[in-house]
Short mmCIF file of C-alpha atoms in Angstrom, two decimals:
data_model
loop_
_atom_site.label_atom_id
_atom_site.label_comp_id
_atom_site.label_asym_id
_atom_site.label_seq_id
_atom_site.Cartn_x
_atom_site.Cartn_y
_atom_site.Cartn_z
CA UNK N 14 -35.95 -11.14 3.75
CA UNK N 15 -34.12 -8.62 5.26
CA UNK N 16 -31.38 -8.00 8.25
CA UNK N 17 -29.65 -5.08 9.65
CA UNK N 18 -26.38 -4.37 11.21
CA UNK N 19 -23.90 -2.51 11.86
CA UNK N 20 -20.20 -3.06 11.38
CA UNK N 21 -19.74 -6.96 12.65
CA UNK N 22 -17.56 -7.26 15.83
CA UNK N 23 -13.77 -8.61 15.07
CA UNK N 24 -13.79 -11.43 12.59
CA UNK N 25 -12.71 -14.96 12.73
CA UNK N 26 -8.87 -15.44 12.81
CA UNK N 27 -9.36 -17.95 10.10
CA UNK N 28 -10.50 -15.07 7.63
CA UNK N 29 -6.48 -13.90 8.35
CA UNK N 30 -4.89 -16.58 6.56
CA UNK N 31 -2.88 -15.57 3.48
CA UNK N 32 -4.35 -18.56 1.61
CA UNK N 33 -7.66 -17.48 1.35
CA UNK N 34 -7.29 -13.88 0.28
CA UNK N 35 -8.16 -12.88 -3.61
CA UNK N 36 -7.34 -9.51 -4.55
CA UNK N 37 -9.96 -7.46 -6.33
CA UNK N 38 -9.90 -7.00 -9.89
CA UNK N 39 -10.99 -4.15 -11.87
CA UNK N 40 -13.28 -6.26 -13.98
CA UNK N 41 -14.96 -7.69 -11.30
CA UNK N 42 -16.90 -4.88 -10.88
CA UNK N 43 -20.80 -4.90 -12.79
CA UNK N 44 -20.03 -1.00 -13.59
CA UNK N 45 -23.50 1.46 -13.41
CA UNK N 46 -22.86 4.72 -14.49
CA UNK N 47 -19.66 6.85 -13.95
CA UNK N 48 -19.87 8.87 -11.31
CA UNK N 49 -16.60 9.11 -10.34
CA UNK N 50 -13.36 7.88 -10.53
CA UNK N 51 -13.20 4.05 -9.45
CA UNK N 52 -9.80 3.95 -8.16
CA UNK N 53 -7.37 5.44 -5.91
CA UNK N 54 -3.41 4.45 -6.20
CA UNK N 55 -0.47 5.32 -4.11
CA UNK N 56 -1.57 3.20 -0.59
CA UNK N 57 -0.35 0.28 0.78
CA UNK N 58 -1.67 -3.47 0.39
CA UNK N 59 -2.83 -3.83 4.01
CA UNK N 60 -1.69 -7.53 3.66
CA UNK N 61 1.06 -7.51 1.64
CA UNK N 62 2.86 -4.20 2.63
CA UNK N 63 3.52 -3.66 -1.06
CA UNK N 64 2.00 -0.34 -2.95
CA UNK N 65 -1.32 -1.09 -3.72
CA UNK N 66 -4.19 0.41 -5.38
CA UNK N 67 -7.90 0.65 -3.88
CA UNK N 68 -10.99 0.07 -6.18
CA UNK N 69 -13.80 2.32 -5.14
CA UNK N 70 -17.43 0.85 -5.95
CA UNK N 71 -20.39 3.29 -6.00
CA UNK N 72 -23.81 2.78 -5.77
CA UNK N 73 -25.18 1.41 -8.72
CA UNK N 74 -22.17 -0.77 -9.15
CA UNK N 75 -21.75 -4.59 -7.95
CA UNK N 76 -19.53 -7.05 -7.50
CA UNK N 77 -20.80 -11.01 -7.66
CA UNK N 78 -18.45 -12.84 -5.42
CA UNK N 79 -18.53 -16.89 -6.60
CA UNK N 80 -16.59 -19.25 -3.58
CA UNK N 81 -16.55 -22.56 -2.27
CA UNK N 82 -16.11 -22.08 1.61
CA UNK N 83 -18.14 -20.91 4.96
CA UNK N 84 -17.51 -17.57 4.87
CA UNK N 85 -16.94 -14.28 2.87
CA UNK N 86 -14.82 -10.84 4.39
CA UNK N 87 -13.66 -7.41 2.37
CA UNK N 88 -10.42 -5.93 3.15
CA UNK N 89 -12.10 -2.34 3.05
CA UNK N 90 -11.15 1.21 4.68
CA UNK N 91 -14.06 2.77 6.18
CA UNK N 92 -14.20 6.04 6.92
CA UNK N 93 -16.58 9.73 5.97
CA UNK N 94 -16.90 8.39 2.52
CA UNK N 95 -18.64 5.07 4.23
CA UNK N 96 -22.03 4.11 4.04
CA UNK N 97 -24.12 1.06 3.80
CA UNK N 98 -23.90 -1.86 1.68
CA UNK N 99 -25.96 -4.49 0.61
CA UNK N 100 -25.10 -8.10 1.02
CA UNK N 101 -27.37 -10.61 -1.76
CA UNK N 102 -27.01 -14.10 -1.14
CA UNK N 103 -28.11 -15.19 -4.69
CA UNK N 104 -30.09 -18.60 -5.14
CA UNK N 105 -31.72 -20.76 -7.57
CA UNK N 106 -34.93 -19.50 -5.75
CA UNK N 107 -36.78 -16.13 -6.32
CA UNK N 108 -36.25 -15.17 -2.69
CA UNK N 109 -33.02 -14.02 -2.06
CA UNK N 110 -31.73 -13.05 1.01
CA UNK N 111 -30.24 -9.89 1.60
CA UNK N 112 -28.51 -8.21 4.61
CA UNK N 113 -27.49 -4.24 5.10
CA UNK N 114 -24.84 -3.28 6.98
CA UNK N 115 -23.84 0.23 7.90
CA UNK N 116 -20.17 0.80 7.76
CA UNK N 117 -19.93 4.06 9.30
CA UNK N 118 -19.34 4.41 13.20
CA UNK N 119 -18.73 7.11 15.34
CA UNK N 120 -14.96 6.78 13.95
CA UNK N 121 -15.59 7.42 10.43
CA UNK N 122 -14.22 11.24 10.77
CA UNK N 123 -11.29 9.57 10.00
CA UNK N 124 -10.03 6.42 7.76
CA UNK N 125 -9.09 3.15 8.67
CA UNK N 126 -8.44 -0.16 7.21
CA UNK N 127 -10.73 -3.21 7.99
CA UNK N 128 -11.75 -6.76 7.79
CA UNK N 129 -15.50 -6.65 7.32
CA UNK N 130 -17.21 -10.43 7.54
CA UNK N 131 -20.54 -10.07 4.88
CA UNK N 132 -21.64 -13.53 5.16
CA UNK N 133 -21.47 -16.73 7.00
CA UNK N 134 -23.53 -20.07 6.40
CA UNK N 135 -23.02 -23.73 5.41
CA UNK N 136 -20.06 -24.85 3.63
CA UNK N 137 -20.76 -25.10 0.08
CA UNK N 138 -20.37 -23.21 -3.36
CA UNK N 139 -22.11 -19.65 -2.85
CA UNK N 140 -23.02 -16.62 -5.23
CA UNK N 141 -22.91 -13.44 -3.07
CA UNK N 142 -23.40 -9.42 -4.83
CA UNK N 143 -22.12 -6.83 -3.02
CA UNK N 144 -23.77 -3.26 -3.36
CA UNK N 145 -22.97 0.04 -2.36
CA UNK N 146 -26.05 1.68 -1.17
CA UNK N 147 -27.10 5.36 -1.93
CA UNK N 148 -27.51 6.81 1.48
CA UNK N 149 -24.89 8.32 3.30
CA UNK N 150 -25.14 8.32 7.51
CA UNK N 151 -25.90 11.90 9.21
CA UNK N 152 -22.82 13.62 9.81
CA UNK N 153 -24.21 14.28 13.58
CA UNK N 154 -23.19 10.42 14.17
CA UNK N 155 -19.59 10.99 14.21
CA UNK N 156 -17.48 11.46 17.40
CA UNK N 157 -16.19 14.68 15.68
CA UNK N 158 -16.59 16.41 12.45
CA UNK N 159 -14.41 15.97 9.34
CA UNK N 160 -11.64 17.99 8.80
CA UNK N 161 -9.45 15.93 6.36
CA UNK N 162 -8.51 18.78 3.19
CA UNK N 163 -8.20 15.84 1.07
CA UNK N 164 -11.82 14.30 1.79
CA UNK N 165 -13.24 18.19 1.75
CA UNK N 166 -10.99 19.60 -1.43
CA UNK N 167 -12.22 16.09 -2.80
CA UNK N 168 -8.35 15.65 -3.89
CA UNK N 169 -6.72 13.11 -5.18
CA UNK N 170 -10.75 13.53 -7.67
CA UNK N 171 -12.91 10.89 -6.13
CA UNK N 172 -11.72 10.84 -2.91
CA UNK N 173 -14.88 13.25 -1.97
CA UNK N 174 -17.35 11.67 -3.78
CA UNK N 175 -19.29 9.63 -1.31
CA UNK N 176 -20.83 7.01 -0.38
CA UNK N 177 -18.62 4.44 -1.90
CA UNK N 178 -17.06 1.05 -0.89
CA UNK N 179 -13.28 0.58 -0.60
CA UNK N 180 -12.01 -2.47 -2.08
CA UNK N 181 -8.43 -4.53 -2.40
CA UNK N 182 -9.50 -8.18 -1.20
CA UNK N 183 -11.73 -10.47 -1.05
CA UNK N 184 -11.62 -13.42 2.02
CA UNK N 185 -12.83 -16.64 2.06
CA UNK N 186 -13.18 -19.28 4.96
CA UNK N 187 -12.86 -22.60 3.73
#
């Protein structure tokens, strides 16, 4: 089964709350192979204000989120590095249901920080894998074109390399 979107419109308020926010961890991650480097340090926790560092997932990496709750949001940064991801409800069943949504909008010349809700459904205990994807959107579907030396010179190494998914928390709605 399959479903397509693009970013989700604002999120639930309840997604906000300090109490249900879990901060990324390196080993987290179900590595593929090295492509690049998987982190970038020196930026702010968008929640907590405090320095912070971002874990970059590529494609061919995962991350199995495991929750009790309703609902499941990234703190992510999208921007020209942004692509799709792929959202994998995992069940007992041989069907699972997966979703792809397209992070970059017409905005992405640029990036930004955002609350991104992946998934949604009955309260419960829930296995979701989130997965980079390997396609990158046309360049022609930005508002402008990129002009950021860092994103170009690929400097701080990695910050280039694209697509990949931003990561610093992960949200549940209880």
């Amino acid at each position: 089964l399959l479903d397509y979107q693009t970013i989700p419109n604002p999120i639930d308020p309840q997604f906000r709350r300090p109490q249900c926010a879990k901060r990324f961890e390196f080993n987290d991650i179900v590595h593929g192979p090295v492509i690049a480097p998987r982190t970038l340090r020196g930026d702010r926790c968008p929640l907590t204000g405090n320095p912070a560092t971002w874990i970059w997932l590529h494609p061919g990496d995962a991350i199995d989120c495991r929750f009790s709750g309703r609902g499941l949001a990234i703190v992510t940064c999208v921007g020209p590095d942004s692509g799709q991801i792929k959202i994998i409800e995992l069940k007992q069943q041989l069907d699972d249901h997966f979703t792809i949504i397209d992070l970059a909008d017409k905005w992405c010349y640029y990036w930004r920080t955002t609350i991104i809700r992946l998934w949604t459904g009955p309260y419960g205990d829930h296995h979701i894998r989130i997965e980079p994807c390997p396609s990158l959107p046309p360049s022609s579907r930005y508002k402008k074109p990129v002009t950021d030396p860092r994103f170009l010179q690929d400097q701080p190494p990695g910050l280039g390399k694209a697509p990949k998914l931003w990561l610093m928390w992960l949200c549940i709605y209880n």
